[in-house]
Short mmCIF file of C-alpha atoms (C1' of nucleotides) in Angstrom, two decimals:
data_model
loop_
_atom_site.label_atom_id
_atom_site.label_comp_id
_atom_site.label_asym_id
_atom_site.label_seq_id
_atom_site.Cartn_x
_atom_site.Cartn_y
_atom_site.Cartn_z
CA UNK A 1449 49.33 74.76 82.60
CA UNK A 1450 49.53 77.91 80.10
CA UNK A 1451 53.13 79.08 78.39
CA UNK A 1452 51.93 82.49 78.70
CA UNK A 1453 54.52 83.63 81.25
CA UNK A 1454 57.31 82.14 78.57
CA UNK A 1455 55.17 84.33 75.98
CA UNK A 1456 55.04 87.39 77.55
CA UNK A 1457 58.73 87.02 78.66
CA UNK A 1458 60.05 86.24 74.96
CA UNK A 1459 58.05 89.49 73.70
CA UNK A 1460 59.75 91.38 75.68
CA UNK A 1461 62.54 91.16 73.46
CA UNK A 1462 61.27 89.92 69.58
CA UNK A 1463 57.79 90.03 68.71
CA UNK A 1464 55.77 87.26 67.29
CA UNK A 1465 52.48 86.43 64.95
CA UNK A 1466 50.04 84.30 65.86
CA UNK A 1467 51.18 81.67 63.61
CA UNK A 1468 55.17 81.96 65.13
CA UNK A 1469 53.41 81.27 68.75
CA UNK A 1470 51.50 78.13 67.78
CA UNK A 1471 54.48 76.75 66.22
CA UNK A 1472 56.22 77.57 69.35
CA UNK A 1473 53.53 76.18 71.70
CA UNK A 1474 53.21 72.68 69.35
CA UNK A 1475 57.34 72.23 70.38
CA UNK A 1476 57.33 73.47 73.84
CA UNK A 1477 57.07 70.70 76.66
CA UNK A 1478 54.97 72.10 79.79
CA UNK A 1479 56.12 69.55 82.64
CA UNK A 1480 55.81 69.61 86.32
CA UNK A 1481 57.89 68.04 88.75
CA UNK A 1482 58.06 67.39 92.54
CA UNK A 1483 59.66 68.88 95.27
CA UNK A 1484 62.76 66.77 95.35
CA UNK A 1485 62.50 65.99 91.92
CA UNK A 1486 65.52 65.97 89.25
CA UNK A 1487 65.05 68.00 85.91
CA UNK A 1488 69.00 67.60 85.13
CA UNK A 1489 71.47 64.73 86.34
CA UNK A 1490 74.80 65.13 86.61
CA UNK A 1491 76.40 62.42 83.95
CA UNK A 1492 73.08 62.20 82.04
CA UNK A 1493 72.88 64.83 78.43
CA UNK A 1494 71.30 67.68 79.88
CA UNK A 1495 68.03 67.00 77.07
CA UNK A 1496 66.21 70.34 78.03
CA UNK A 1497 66.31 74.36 78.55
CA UNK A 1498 63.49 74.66 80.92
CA UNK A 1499 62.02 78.01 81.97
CA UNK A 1500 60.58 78.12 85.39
CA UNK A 1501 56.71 78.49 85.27
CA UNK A 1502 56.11 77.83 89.32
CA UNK A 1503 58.61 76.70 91.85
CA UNK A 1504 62.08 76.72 92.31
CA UNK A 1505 65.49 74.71 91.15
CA UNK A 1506 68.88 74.74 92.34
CA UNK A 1507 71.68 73.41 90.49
CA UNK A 1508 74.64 72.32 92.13
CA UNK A 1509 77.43 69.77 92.04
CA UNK A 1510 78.84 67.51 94.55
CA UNK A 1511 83.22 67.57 94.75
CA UNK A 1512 85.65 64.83 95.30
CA UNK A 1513 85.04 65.42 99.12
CA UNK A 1514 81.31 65.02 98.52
CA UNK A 1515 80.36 68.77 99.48
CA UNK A 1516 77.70 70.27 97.40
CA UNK A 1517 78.19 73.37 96.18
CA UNK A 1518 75.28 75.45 94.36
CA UNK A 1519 75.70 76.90 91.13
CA UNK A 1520 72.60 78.83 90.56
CA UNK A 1521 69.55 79.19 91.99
CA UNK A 1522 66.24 80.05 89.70
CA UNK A 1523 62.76 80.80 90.21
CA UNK A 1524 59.76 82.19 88.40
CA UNK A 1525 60.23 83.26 84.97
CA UNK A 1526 63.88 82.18 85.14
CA UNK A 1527 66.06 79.51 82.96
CA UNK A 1528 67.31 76.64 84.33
CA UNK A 1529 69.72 74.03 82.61
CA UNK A 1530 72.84 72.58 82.34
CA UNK A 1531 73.57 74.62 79.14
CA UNK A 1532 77.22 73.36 78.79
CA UNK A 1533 75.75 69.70 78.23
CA UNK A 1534 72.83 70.55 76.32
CA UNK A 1535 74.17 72.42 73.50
CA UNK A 1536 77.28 69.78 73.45
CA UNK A 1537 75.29 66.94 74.25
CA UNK A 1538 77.88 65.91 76.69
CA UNK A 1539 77.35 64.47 80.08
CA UNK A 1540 76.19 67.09 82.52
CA UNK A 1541 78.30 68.57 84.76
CA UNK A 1542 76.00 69.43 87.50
CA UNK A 1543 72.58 68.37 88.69
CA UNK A 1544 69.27 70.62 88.98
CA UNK A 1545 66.75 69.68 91.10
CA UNK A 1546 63.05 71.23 91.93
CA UNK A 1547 63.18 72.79 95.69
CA UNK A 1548 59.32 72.36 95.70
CA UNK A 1549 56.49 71.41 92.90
CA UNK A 1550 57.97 72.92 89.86
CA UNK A 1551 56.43 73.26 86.46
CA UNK A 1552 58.67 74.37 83.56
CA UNK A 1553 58.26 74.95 80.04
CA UNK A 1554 60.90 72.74 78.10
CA UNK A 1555 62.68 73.06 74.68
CA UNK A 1556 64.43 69.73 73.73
CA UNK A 1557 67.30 70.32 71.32
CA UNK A 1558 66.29 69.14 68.22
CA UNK A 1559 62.94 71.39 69.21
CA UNK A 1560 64.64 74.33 69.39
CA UNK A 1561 66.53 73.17 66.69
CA UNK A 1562 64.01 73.54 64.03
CA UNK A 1563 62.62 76.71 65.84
CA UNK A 1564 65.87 78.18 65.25
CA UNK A 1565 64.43 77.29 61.66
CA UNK A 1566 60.96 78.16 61.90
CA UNK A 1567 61.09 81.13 63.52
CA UNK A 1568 64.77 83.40 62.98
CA UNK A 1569 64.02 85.82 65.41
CA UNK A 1570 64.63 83.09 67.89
CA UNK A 1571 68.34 83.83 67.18
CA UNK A 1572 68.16 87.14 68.56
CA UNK A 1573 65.47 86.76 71.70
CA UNK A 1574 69.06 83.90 72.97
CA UNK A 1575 71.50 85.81 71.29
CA UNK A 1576 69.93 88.88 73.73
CA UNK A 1577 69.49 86.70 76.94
CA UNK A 1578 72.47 84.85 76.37
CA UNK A 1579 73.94 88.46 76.63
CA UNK A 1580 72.69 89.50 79.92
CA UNK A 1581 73.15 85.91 81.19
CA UNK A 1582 77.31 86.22 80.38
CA UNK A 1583 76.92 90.07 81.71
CA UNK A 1584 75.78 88.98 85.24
CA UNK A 1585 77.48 85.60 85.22
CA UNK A 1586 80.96 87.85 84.29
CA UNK A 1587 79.94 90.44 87.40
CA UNK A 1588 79.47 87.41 89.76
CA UNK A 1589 83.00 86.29 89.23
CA UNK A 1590 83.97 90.26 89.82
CA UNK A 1591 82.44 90.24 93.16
CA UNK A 1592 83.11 86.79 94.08
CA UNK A 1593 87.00 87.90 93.52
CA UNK A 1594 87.72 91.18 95.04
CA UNK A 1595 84.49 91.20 97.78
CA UNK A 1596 84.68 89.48 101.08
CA UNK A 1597 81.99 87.12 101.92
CA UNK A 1598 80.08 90.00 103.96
CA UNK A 1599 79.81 92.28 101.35
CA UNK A 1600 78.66 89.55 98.52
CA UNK A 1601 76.19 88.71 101.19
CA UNK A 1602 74.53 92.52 101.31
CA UNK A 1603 74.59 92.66 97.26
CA UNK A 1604 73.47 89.77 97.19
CA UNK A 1605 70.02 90.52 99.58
CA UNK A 1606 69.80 93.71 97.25
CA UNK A 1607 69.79 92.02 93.99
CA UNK A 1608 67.54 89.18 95.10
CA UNK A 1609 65.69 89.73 97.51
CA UNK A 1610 63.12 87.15 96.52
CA UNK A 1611 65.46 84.53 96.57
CA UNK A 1612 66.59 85.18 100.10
CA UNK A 1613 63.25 84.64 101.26
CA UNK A 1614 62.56 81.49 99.69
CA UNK A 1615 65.36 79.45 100.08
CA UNK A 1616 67.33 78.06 103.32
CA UNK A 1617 70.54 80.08 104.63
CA UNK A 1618 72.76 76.96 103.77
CA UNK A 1619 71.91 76.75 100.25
CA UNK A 1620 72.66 80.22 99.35
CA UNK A 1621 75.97 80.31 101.76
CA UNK A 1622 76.45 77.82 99.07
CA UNK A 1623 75.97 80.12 96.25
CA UNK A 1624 77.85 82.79 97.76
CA UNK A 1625 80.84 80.15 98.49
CA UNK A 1626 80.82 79.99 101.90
CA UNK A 1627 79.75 77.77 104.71
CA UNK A 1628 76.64 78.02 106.53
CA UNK A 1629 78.45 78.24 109.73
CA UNK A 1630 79.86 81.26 108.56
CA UNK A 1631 77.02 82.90 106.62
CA UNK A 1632 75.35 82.55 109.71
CA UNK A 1633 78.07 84.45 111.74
CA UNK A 1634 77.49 87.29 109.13
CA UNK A 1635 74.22 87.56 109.61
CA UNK A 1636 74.62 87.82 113.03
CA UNK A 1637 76.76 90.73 112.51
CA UNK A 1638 74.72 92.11 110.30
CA UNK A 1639 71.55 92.49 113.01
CA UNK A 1640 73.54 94.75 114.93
CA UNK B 205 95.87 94.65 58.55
CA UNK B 206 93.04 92.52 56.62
CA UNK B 207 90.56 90.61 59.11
CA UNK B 208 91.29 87.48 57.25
CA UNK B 209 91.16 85.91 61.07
CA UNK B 210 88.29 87.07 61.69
CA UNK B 211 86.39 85.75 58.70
CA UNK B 212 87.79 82.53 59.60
CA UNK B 213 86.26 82.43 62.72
CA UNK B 214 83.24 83.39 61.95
CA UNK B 215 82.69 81.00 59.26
CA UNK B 216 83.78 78.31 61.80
CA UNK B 217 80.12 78.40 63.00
CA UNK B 218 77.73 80.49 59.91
CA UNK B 219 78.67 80.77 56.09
CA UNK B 220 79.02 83.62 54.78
CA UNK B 221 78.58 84.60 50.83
CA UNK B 222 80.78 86.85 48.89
CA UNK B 223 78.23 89.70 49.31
CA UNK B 224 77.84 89.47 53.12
CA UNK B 225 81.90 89.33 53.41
CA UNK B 226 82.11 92.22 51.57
CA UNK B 227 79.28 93.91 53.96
CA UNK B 228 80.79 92.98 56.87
CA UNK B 229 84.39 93.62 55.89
CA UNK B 230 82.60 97.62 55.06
CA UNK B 231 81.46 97.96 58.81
CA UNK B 232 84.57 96.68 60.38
CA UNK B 233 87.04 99.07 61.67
CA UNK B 234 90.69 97.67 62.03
CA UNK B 235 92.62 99.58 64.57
CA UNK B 236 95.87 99.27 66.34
CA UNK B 237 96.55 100.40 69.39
CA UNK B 238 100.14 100.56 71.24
CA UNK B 239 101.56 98.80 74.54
CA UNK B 240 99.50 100.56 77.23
CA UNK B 241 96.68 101.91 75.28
CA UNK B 242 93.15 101.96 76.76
CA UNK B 243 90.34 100.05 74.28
CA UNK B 244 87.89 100.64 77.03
CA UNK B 245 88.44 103.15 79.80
CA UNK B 246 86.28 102.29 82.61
CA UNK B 247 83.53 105.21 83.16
CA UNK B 248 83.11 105.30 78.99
CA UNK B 249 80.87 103.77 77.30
CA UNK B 250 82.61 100.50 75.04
CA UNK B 251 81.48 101.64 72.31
CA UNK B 252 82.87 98.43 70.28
CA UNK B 253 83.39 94.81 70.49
CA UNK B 254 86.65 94.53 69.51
CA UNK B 255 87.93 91.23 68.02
CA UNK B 256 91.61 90.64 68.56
CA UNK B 257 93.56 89.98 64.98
CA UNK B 258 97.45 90.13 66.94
CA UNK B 259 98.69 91.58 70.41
CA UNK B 260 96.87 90.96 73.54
CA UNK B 261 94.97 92.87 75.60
CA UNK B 262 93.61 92.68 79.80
CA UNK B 263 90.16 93.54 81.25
CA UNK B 264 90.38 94.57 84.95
CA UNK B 265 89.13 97.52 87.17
CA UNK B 266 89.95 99.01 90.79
CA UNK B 267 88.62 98.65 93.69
CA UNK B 268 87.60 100.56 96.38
CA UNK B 269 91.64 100.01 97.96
CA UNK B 270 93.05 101.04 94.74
CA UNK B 271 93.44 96.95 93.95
CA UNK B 272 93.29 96.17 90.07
CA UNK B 273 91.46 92.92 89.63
CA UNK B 274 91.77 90.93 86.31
CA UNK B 275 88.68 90.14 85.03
CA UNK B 276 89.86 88.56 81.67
CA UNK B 277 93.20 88.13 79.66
CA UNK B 278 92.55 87.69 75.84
CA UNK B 279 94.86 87.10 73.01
CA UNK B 280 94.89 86.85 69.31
CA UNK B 281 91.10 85.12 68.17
CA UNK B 282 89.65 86.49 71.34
CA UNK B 283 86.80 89.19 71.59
CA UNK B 284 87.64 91.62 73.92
CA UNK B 285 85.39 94.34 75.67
CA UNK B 286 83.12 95.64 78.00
CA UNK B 287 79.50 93.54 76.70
CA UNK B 288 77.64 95.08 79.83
CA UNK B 289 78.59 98.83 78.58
CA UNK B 290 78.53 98.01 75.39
CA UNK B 291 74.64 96.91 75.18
CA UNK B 292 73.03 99.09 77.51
CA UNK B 293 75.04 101.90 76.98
CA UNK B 294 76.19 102.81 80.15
CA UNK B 295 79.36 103.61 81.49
CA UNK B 296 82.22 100.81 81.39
CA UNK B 297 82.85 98.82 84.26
CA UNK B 298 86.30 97.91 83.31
CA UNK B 299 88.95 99.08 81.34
CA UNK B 300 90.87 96.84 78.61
CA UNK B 301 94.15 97.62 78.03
CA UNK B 302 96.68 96.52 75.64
CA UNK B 303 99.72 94.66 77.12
CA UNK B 304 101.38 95.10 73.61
CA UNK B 305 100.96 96.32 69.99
CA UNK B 306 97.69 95.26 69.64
CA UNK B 307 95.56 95.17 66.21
CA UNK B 308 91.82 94.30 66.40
CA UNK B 309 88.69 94.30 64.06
CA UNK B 310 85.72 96.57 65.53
CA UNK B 311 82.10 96.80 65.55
CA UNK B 312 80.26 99.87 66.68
CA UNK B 313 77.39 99.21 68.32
CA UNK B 314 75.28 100.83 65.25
CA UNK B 315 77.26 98.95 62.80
CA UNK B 316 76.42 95.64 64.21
CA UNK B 317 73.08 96.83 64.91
CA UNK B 318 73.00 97.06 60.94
CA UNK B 319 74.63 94.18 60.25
CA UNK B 320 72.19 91.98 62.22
CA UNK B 321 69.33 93.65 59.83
CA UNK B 322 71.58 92.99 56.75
CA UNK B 323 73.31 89.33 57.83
CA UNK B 324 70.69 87.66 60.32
CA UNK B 325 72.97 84.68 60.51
CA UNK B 326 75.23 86.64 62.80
CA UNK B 327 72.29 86.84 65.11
CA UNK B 328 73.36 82.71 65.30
CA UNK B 329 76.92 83.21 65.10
CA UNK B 330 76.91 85.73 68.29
CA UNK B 331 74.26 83.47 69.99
CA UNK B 332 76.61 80.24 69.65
CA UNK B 333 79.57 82.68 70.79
CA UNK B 334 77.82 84.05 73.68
CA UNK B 335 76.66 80.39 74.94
CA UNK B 336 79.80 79.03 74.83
CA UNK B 337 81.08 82.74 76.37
CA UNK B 338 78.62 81.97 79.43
CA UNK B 339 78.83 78.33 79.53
CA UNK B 340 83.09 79.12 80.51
CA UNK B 341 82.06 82.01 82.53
CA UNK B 342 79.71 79.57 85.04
CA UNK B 343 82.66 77.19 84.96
CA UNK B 344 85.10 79.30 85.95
CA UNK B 345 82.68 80.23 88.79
CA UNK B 346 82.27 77.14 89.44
CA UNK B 347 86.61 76.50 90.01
CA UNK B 348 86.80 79.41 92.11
CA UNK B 349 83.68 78.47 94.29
CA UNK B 350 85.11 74.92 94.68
CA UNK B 351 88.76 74.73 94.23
CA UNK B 352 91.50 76.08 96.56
CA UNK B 353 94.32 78.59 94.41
CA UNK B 354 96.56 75.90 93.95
CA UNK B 355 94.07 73.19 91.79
CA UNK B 356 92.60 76.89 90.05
CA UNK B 357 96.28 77.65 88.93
CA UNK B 358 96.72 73.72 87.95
CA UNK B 359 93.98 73.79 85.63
CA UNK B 360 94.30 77.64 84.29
CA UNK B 361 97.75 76.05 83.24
CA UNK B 362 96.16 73.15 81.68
CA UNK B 363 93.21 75.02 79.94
CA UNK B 364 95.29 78.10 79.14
CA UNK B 365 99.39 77.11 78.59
CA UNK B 366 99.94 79.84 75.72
CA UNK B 367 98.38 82.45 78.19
CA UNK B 368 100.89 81.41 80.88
CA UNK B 369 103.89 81.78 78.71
CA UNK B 370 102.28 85.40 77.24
CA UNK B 371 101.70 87.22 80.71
CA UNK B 372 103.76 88.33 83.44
CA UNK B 373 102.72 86.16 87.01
CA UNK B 374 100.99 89.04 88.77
CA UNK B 375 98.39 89.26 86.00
CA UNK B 376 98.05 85.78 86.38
CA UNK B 377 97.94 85.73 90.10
CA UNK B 378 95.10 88.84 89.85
CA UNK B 379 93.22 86.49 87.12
CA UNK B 380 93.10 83.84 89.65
CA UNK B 381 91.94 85.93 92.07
CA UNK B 382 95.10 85.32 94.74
CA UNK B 383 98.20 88.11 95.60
CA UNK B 384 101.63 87.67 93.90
CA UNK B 385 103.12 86.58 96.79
CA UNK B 386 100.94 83.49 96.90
CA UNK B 387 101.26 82.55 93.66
CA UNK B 388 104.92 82.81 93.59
CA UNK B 389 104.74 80.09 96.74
CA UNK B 390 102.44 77.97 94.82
CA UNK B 391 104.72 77.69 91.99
CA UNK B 392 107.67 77.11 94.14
CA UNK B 393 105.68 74.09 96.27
CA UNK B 394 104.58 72.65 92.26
CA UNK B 395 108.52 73.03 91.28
CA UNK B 396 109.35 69.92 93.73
"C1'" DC C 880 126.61 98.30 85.08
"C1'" DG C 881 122.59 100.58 86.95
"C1'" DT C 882 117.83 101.11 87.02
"C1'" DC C 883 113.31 99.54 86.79
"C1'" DT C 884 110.17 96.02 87.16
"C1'" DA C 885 108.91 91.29 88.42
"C1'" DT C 886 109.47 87.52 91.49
"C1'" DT C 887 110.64 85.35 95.73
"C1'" DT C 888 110.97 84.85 100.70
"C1'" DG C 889 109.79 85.87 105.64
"C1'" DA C 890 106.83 87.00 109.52
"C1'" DA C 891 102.56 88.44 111.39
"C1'" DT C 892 97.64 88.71 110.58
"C1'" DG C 893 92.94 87.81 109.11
"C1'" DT C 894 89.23 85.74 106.79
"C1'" DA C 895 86.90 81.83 106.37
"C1'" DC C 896 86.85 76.68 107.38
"C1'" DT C 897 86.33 72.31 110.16
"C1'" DC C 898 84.51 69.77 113.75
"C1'" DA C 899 81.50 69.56 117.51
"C1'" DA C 900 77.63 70.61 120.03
"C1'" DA C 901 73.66 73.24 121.33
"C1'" DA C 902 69.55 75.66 120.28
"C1'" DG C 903 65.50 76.66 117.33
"C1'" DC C 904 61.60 75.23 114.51
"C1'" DG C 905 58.10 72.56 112.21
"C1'" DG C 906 55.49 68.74 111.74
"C1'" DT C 907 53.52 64.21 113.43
"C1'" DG C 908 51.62 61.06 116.47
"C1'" DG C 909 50.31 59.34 120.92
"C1'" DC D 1198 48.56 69.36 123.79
"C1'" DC D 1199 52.86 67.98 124.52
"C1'" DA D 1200 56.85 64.93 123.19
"C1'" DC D 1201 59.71 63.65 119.89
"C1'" DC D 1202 61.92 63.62 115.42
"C1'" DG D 1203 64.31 65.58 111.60
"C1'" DC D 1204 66.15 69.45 109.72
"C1'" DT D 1205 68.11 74.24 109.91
"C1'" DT D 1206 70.53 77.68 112.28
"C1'" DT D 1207 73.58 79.30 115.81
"C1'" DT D 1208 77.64 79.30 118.79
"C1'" DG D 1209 82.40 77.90 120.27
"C1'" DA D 1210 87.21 76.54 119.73
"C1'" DG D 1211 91.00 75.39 117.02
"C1'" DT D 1212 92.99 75.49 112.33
"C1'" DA D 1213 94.20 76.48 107.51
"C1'" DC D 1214 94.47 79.01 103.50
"C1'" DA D 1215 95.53 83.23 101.82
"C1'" DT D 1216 96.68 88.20 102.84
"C1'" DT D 1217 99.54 92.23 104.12
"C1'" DC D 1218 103.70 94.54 104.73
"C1'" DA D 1219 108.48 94.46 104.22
"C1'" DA D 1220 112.65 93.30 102.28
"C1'" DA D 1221 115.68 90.61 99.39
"C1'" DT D 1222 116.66 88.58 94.94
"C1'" DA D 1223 116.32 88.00 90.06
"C1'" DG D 1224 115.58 89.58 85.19
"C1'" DA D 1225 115.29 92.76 81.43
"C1'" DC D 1226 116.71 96.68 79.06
"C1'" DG D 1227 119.27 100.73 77.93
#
DNA sequence: CGTCTATTTGAATGTACTCAAAAGCGGTGG
DNA sequence: CCACCGCTTTTGAGTACATTCAAATAGACG
């Protein structure tokens, strides 16, 4: 399977010469999984950045009283990782696994590592997601702290609608930090 | 005030030459503001990321109810701002106010637009910043998704004891995303 | 000492949770 | 083609964590 999406995603924000994308393509991984399948285990180094070609991931992490809860949910053209473990090379904190076939596009550290090298401009194109990724991640905690459930719930169907077609109720009343009992009640409500 | 600090910091994670200290120390504004004053005033656009050199400073914005939510406390070493406003331009969705005599080191958005062109390393130095940034931001996510107020205020007192001493309760309590009230019982339960 | 602000305490309420069970929905096989 | 299985969603009842409103107490500062 082609990088192209990853191409076309990263000129969006640098651009790049022919020679910059073969050295890119030579260090990037192109790896499919299973539905079911693991890309990141919680306690293992978290050895990749993987950007979603097809398919889906959740990651999530299971508490002391063995609920899950999800931490993310990615599709298409998104990232998916354990970043805190692979940039300290730490055990992971939480697991990612593939909700159906997945195939990603994977940067091991010591690969992006020398791209950082190679290619300078990959500063910037992380530097500039990293940005937006702290920017959303900062206005989840916003909402998640002065919204009730029900309203999280209708941003949430506005922001991704996508997602709330594609994956069961209970894992995003996970992601929203509620039960599925309860997300369920909303919804109900929400008909009306 | 010199932005001896801030150098320090920065060359934590990138060297810097004589030349690019003196660049950088050119496009840095050092500014002071007094108990009370606004850095960013919600509705403006941030039109700095403002490193803080002594003082300290809270993000936070009100809701619909007229409820101020923390969003972040900061103190000296700690980057405070608006990062959504500040790189698209738009209006800010917070405002950061000082909670003393505060004294930071400033970049405009053009001057670090500049000083990317003129010190590419701080393309790296942002990017390592901003993962780490995100990495906390998911975590904290992740405690307030998972943990009732009680373990949240545990660990915010492990993770954060000079922050404790430094701000009154009810910033804390808004922080954590409980009342006052609560908090207050919390502490007195964790007194026994 | 008095005033202003911050913290604590009390009582009633509400939002969201737990546990339990029923209903819906695919897929598979007889 | 229907019966059954596993998985997801819905519904119900009781409970818990956290909130609101109100008032009392404690601290800080002039």
């Amino acid at each position: 399977m082609k990088i192209d999406p990853l191409l076309t995603y990263i000129t969006r924000f640098i651009e790049l010469s022919t020679r910059e994308v073969a050295i890119l393509s030579e260090q990037i991984k192109v790896r499919t999984y299973l539905k079911g399948q693991y890309i990141v285990q919680q306690g293992d180094v978290c050895e990749y950045e993987s950007f979603i070609l097809s398919g889906s991931a959740k990651t999530f992490f299971t508490d002391q009283e063995g609920h899950e809860h999800v931490v993310m949910l990615a599709i298409e053209n998104w990232w998916t990782s354990d970043l805190g473990s692979f940039i300290t090379r730490e055990p992971a904190d939480y697991h990612v696994q593939c909700l159906e076939k997945t195939t990603v596009a994977q940067f091991s550290f010591d690969a992006l590592t020398s791209l950082y090298e190679e290619i300078p401009q990959l500063e910037r194109f992380f530097r500039i997601i990293l940005q937006n990724a702290y920017v959303e991640s900062q206005r989840r905690i916003v909402r998640n702290l002065s919204l009730p459930a029900k309203e999280r719930y209708k941003l949430f169907l506005e922001n991704y609608p996508e997602i709330e077609q594609r994956f069961p109720q209970y894992l995003i009343a996970s992601y929203l930090g509620i039960t599925k009992q309860f997300l369920s009640r909303i919804r109900a409500e929400l008909q009306q």
